[in-house]
Amino acid sequence: MGLLRKIRDTGRVAEPAPPEPDGEQLPAAGEFGGSVQVRCVDAGSCNGCEIEIAGAFNPVYDAERYGARLVASPRHADVALVTGPVTRNMAEPLRRTVAAMPEPRLVVAVGDCAINCGEFAGGYGVEGAVSDVVPVDLVVPGCPPRPDEIVAALRRVTGR
């Protein structure tokens, strides 16, 4: 009984809700009804942004309380979180992934590498930034961006 009492006394351990998103709600956010399915795509990153995305969905930051949920298939996704500079081998798979997503769909470039290739700019295997390959609707700057910044961007998408 000691463990159950400790759980009851501790309560929920989560970061307080961040302030309302700075920017306006995206036009497509109203079509999603406050809930989006999110597909993460690593287009060639160093894995730093993926760790922060995992942090955004862990119990501390809890992006799911704002209506964002991770899914495994692009056919179920409303939003694609794309990280890293797009490598030559990932350019076509990224195009196909975005094409497989139903309308309306949004693409979010997460991290400096996804926005402008960052440290990988000019590399022989780099096709370019995410916006060079697919249309980008929202960017989350940082190297890597903090989980609360990722959650704030997702809140702009869900409108919650």
PDB file of C-alpha atoms in Angstrom:
ATOM      1  CA  MET A   1       0.000   0.000   0.000  1.00  0.00           C
ATOM      2  CA  GLY A   2       2.945   2.366   0.440  1.00  0.00           C
ATOM      3  CA  LEU A   3       3.512   2.640  -3.311  1.00  0.00           C
ATOM      4  CA  LEU A   4      -0.117   3.417  -4.097  1.00  0.00           C
ATOM      5  CA  ARG A   5      -0.209   6.069  -1.372  1.00  0.00           C
ATOM      6  CA  LYS A   6       2.946   7.664  -2.798  1.00  0.00           C
ATOM      7  CA  ILE A   7       1.426   7.725  -6.300  1.00  0.00           C
ATOM      8  CA  ARG A   8      -1.773   9.294  -4.962  1.00  0.00           C
ATOM      9  CA  ASP A   9       0.105  11.912  -2.937  1.00  0.00           C
ATOM     10  CA  THR A  10       2.497  12.813  -5.778  1.00  0.00           C
ATOM     11  CA  GLY A  11      -0.210  13.412  -8.368  1.00  0.00           C
ATOM     12  CA  ARG A  12       0.501  14.294 -11.969  1.00  0.00           C
ATOM     13  CA  VAL A  13       4.053  15.367 -12.682  1.00  0.00           C
ATOM     14  CA  ALA A  14       4.052  17.460 -15.846  1.00  0.00           C
ATOM     15  CA  GLU A  15       5.293  20.808 -17.009  1.00  0.00           C
ATOM     16  CA  PRO A  16       2.719  23.550 -16.669  1.00  0.00           C
ATOM     17  CA  ALA A  17       0.957  24.433 -19.892  1.00  0.00           C
ATOM     18  CA  PRO A  18       3.046  26.833 -21.938  1.00  0.00           C
ATOM     19  CA  PRO A  19       1.512  30.183 -22.782  1.00  0.00           C
ATOM     20  CA  GLU A  20      -0.716  30.447 -25.814  1.00  0.00           C
ATOM     21  CA  PRO A  21       1.216  30.065 -29.079  1.00  0.00           C
ATOM     22  CA  ASP A  22       2.910  33.248 -30.239  1.00  0.00           C
ATOM     23  CA  GLY A  23       1.835  33.114 -33.859  1.00  0.00           C
ATOM     24  CA  GLU A  24      -1.606  32.915 -35.310  1.00  0.00           C
ATOM     25  CA  GLN A  25      -3.364  29.662 -35.751  1.00  0.00           C
ATOM     26  CA  LEU A  26      -2.607  28.139 -39.141  1.00  0.00           C
ATOM     27  CA  PRO A  27      -5.486  28.348 -41.654  1.00  0.00           C
ATOM     28  CA  ALA A  28      -5.725  24.548 -41.908  1.00  0.00           C
ATOM     29  CA  ALA A  29      -5.949  24.184 -38.112  1.00  0.00           C
ATOM     30  CA  GLY A  30      -9.681  24.756 -38.135  1.00  0.00           C
ATOM     31  CA  GLU A  31     -10.141  21.820 -40.483  1.00  0.00           C
ATOM     32  CA  PHE A  32      -8.439  19.437 -38.063  1.00  0.00           C
ATOM     33  CA  GLY A  33     -10.951  20.050 -35.285  1.00  0.00           C
ATOM     34  CA  GLY A  34      -8.348  20.436 -32.528  1.00  0.00           C
ATOM     35  CA  SER A  35      -6.689  17.065 -33.063  1.00  0.00           C
ATOM     36  CA  VAL A  36      -3.927  15.956 -35.442  1.00  0.00           C
ATOM     37  CA  GLN A  37      -2.114  12.735 -36.201  1.00  0.00           C
ATOM     38  CA  VAL A  38       1.636  13.303 -36.538  1.00  0.00           C
ATOM     39  CA  ARG A  39       4.162  11.342 -38.607  1.00  0.00           C
ATOM     40  CA  CYS A  40       7.849  11.979 -37.957  1.00  0.00           C
ATOM     41  CA  VAL A  41      10.247  11.713 -40.891  1.00  0.00           C
ATOM     42  CA  ASP A  42      14.021  11.718 -40.462  1.00  0.00           C
ATOM     43  CA  ALA A  43      15.328  12.997 -43.792  1.00  0.00           C
ATOM     44  CA  GLY A  44      18.992  12.757 -42.776  1.00  0.00           C
ATOM     45  CA  SER A  45      19.451  14.382 -39.371  1.00  0.00           C
ATOM     46  CA  CYS A  46      21.981  13.714 -36.614  1.00  0.00           C
ATOM     47  CA  ASN A  47      19.121  12.421 -34.384  1.00  0.00           C
ATOM     48  CA  GLY A  48      19.188  15.410 -32.030  1.00  0.00           C
ATOM     49  CA  CYS A  49      15.774  16.660 -33.171  1.00  0.00           C
ATOM     50  CA  GLU A  50      14.263  13.183 -32.882  1.00  0.00           C
ATOM     51  CA  ILE A  51      15.327  13.043 -29.247  1.00  0.00           C
ATOM     52  CA  GLU A  52      13.638  16.384 -28.610  1.00  0.00           C
ATOM     53  CA  ILE A  53      10.487  15.271 -30.458  1.00  0.00           C
ATOM     54  CA  ALA A  54      10.404  12.191 -28.222  1.00  0.00           C
ATOM     55  CA  GLY A  55      10.769  14.557 -25.266  1.00  0.00           C
ATOM     56  CA  ALA A  56       7.815  16.620 -26.512  1.00  0.00           C
ATOM     57  CA  PHE A  57       5.610  13.512 -26.446  1.00  0.00           C
ATOM     58  CA  ASN A  58       6.857  12.129 -23.120  1.00  0.00           C
ATOM     59  CA  PRO A  59       4.799  12.520 -19.922  1.00  0.00           C
ATOM     60  CA  VAL A  60       6.580  15.730 -18.879  1.00  0.00           C
ATOM     61  CA  TYR A  61       5.712  17.923 -21.887  1.00  0.00           C
ATOM     62  CA  ASP A  62       2.817  15.703 -23.020  1.00  0.00           C
ATOM     63  CA  ALA A  63       1.965  17.019 -26.492  1.00  0.00           C
ATOM     64  CA  GLU A  64      -1.005  14.642 -26.560  1.00  0.00           C
ATOM     65  CA  ARG A  65      -2.900  16.863 -24.108  1.00  0.00           C
ATOM     66  CA  TYR A  66      -3.055  19.445 -26.916  1.00  0.00           C
ATOM     67  CA  GLY A  67      -4.440  17.008 -29.460  1.00  0.00           C
ATOM     68  CA  ALA A  68      -1.250  15.817 -31.213  1.00  0.00           C
ATOM     69  CA  ARG A  69      -0.753  12.057 -31.506  1.00  0.00           C
ATOM     70  CA  LEU A  70       2.083  10.114 -33.153  1.00  0.00           C
ATOM     71  CA  VAL A  71       1.164   7.602 -35.857  1.00  0.00           C
ATOM     72  CA  ALA A  72       3.261   5.110 -37.798  1.00  0.00           C
ATOM     73  CA  SER A  73       1.743   5.495 -41.245  1.00  0.00           C
ATOM     74  CA  PRO A  74       1.650   8.593 -43.449  1.00  0.00           C
ATOM     75  CA  ARG A  75      -1.787   7.467 -44.653  1.00  0.00           C
ATOM     76  CA  HIS A  76      -3.106   8.179 -41.150  1.00  0.00           C
ATOM     77  CA  ALA A  77      -1.170  11.434 -40.667  1.00  0.00           C
ATOM     78  CA  ASP A  78      -2.338  15.032 -40.881  1.00  0.00           C
ATOM     79  CA  VAL A  79       1.058  16.562 -40.074  1.00  0.00           C
ATOM     80  CA  ALA A  80       4.584  15.536 -41.048  1.00  0.00           C
ATOM     81  CA  LEU A  81       7.389  16.586 -38.697  1.00  0.00           C
ATOM     82  CA  VAL A  82      10.496  16.498 -40.912  1.00  0.00           C
ATOM     83  CA  THR A  83      13.979  16.705 -39.406  1.00  0.00           C
ATOM     84  CA  GLY A  84      17.414  17.069 -40.899  1.00  0.00           C
ATOM     85  CA  PRO A  85      18.665  18.188 -44.273  1.00  0.00           C
ATOM     86  CA  VAL A  86      17.133  16.102 -47.032  1.00  0.00           C
ATOM     87  CA  THR A  87      19.752  13.677 -48.312  1.00  0.00           C
ATOM     88  CA  ARG A  88      19.785  12.553 -51.931  1.00  0.00           C
ATOM     89  CA  ASN A  89      18.570   9.106 -50.911  1.00  0.00           C
ATOM     90  CA  MET A  90      15.659  10.547 -48.876  1.00  0.00           C
ATOM     91  CA  ALA A  91      14.351  13.155 -51.341  1.00  0.00           C
ATOM     92  CA  GLU A  92      12.031  10.811 -53.232  1.00  0.00           C
ATOM     93  CA  PRO A  93      10.843   8.889 -50.131  1.00  0.00           C
ATOM     94  CA  LEU A  94       9.993  12.244 -48.508  1.00  0.00           C
ATOM     95  CA  ARG A  95       7.996  13.320 -51.577  1.00  0.00           C
ATOM     96  CA  ARG A  96       6.147  10.002 -51.552  1.00  0.00           C
ATOM     97  CA  THR A  97       5.461  10.215 -47.822  1.00  0.00           C
ATOM     98  CA  VAL A  98       3.939  13.674 -48.137  1.00  0.00           C
ATOM     99  CA  ALA A  99       1.972  12.600 -51.217  1.00  0.00           C
ATOM    100  CA  ALA A 100       0.547   9.632 -49.265  1.00  0.00           C
ATOM    101  CA  MET A 101      -0.868  11.916 -46.569  1.00  0.00           C
ATOM    102  CA  PRO A 102      -4.554  12.825 -46.984  1.00  0.00           C
ATOM    103  CA  GLU A 103      -5.654  16.417 -47.559  1.00  0.00           C
ATOM    104  CA  PRO A 104      -5.530  18.751 -45.675  1.00  0.00           C
ATOM    105  CA  ARG A 105      -1.945  18.126 -44.681  1.00  0.00           C
ATOM    106  CA  LEU A 106       0.795  20.214 -43.133  1.00  0.00           C
ATOM    107  CA  VAL A 107       4.567  19.856 -43.242  1.00  0.00           C
ATOM    108  CA  VAL A 108       6.593  21.166 -40.300  1.00  0.00           C
ATOM    109  CA  ALA A 109      10.375  21.568 -40.679  1.00  0.00           C
ATOM    110  CA  VAL A 110      11.927  20.898 -37.274  1.00  0.00           C
ATOM    111  CA  GLY A 111      15.430  22.181 -36.539  1.00  0.00           C
ATOM    112  CA  ASP A 112      17.947  24.387 -38.300  1.00  0.00           C
ATOM    113  CA  CYS A 113      19.085  21.577 -40.580  1.00  0.00           C
ATOM    114  CA  ALA A 114      15.566  21.107 -41.936  1.00  0.00           C
ATOM    115  CA  ILE A 115      15.186  24.854 -42.449  1.00  0.00           C
ATOM    116  CA  ASN A 116      18.535  25.716 -44.081  1.00  0.00           C
ATOM    117  CA  CYS A 117      20.708  22.539 -43.963  1.00  0.00           C
ATOM    118  CA  GLY A 118      22.581  23.873 -40.884  1.00  0.00           C
ATOM    119  CA  GLU A 119      25.961  22.214 -40.406  1.00  0.00           C
ATOM    120  CA  PHE A 120      25.385  19.970 -43.400  1.00  0.00           C
ATOM    121  CA  ALA A 121      25.020  22.757 -45.987  1.00  0.00           C
ATOM    122  CA  GLY A 122      27.107  22.045 -49.058  1.00  0.00           C
ATOM    123  CA  GLY A 123      27.619  18.378 -48.221  1.00  0.00           C
ATOM    124  CA  TYR A 124      27.974  16.039 -51.189  1.00  0.00           C
ATOM    125  CA  GLY A 125      25.047  13.861 -50.106  1.00  0.00           C
ATOM    126  CA  VAL A 126      22.673  16.712 -49.274  1.00  0.00           C
ATOM    127  CA  GLU A 127      19.817  17.470 -51.665  1.00  0.00           C
ATOM    128  CA  GLY A 128      18.804  20.599 -49.761  1.00  0.00           C
ATOM    129  CA  ALA A 129      16.478  21.917 -47.090  1.00  0.00           C
ATOM    130  CA  VAL A 130      13.018  20.439 -46.617  1.00  0.00           C
ATOM    131  CA  SER A 131      11.433  23.413 -48.408  1.00  0.00           C
ATOM    132  CA  ASP A 132      13.541  22.602 -51.489  1.00  0.00           C
ATOM    133  CA  VAL A 133      11.873  19.185 -51.733  1.00  0.00           C
ATOM    134  CA  VAL A 134       8.298  19.619 -50.390  1.00  0.00           C
ATOM    135  CA  PRO A 135       6.221  22.688 -49.455  1.00  0.00           C
ATOM    136  CA  VAL A 136       6.691  23.649 -45.791  1.00  0.00           C
ATOM    137  CA  ASP A 137       3.876  25.225 -43.772  1.00  0.00           C
ATOM    138  CA  LEU A 138       5.617  25.853 -40.434  1.00  0.00           C
ATOM    139  CA  VAL A 139       9.189  25.921 -39.135  1.00  0.00           C
ATOM    140  CA  VAL A 140      10.592  25.254 -35.668  1.00  0.00           C
ATOM    141  CA  PRO A 141      14.099  26.771 -35.442  1.00  0.00           C
ATOM    142  CA  GLY A 142      16.814  25.535 -33.118  1.00  0.00           C
ATOM    143  CA  CYS A 143      19.683  23.101 -33.030  1.00  0.00           C
ATOM    144  CA  PRO A 144      17.913  21.114 -31.716  1.00  0.00           C
ATOM    145  CA  PRO A 145      14.705  22.916 -30.761  1.00  0.00           C
ATOM    146  CA  ARG A 146      13.535  22.426 -27.195  1.00  0.00           C
ATOM    147  CA  PRO A 147      10.516  20.163 -26.571  1.00  0.00           C
ATOM    148  CA  ASP A 148       8.400  23.121 -25.420  1.00  0.00           C
ATOM    149  CA  GLU A 149       9.047  24.866 -28.767  1.00  0.00           C
ATOM    150  CA  ILE A 150       7.902  21.749 -30.613  1.00  0.00           C
ATOM    151  CA  VAL A 151       4.778  21.578 -28.443  1.00  0.00           C
ATOM    152  CA  ALA A 152       4.090  25.287 -29.115  1.00  0.00           C
ATOM    153  CA  ALA A 153       4.284  24.632 -32.863  1.00  0.00           C
ATOM    154  CA  LEU A 154       1.910  21.685 -32.547  1.00  0.00           C
ATOM    155  CA  ARG A 155      -0.472  23.896 -30.562  1.00  0.00           C
ATOM    156  CA  ARG A 156      -0.520  26.341 -33.484  1.00  0.00           C
ATOM    157  CA  VAL A 157      -1.532  23.412 -35.678  1.00  0.00           C
ATOM    158  CA  THR A 158      -4.249  22.081 -33.367  1.00  0.00           C
ATOM    159  CA  GLY A 159      -5.477  25.461 -32.180  1.00  0.00           C
ATOM    160  CA  ARG A 160      -5.542  24.255 -28.554  1.00  0.00           C
TER     161      ARG A 160
END
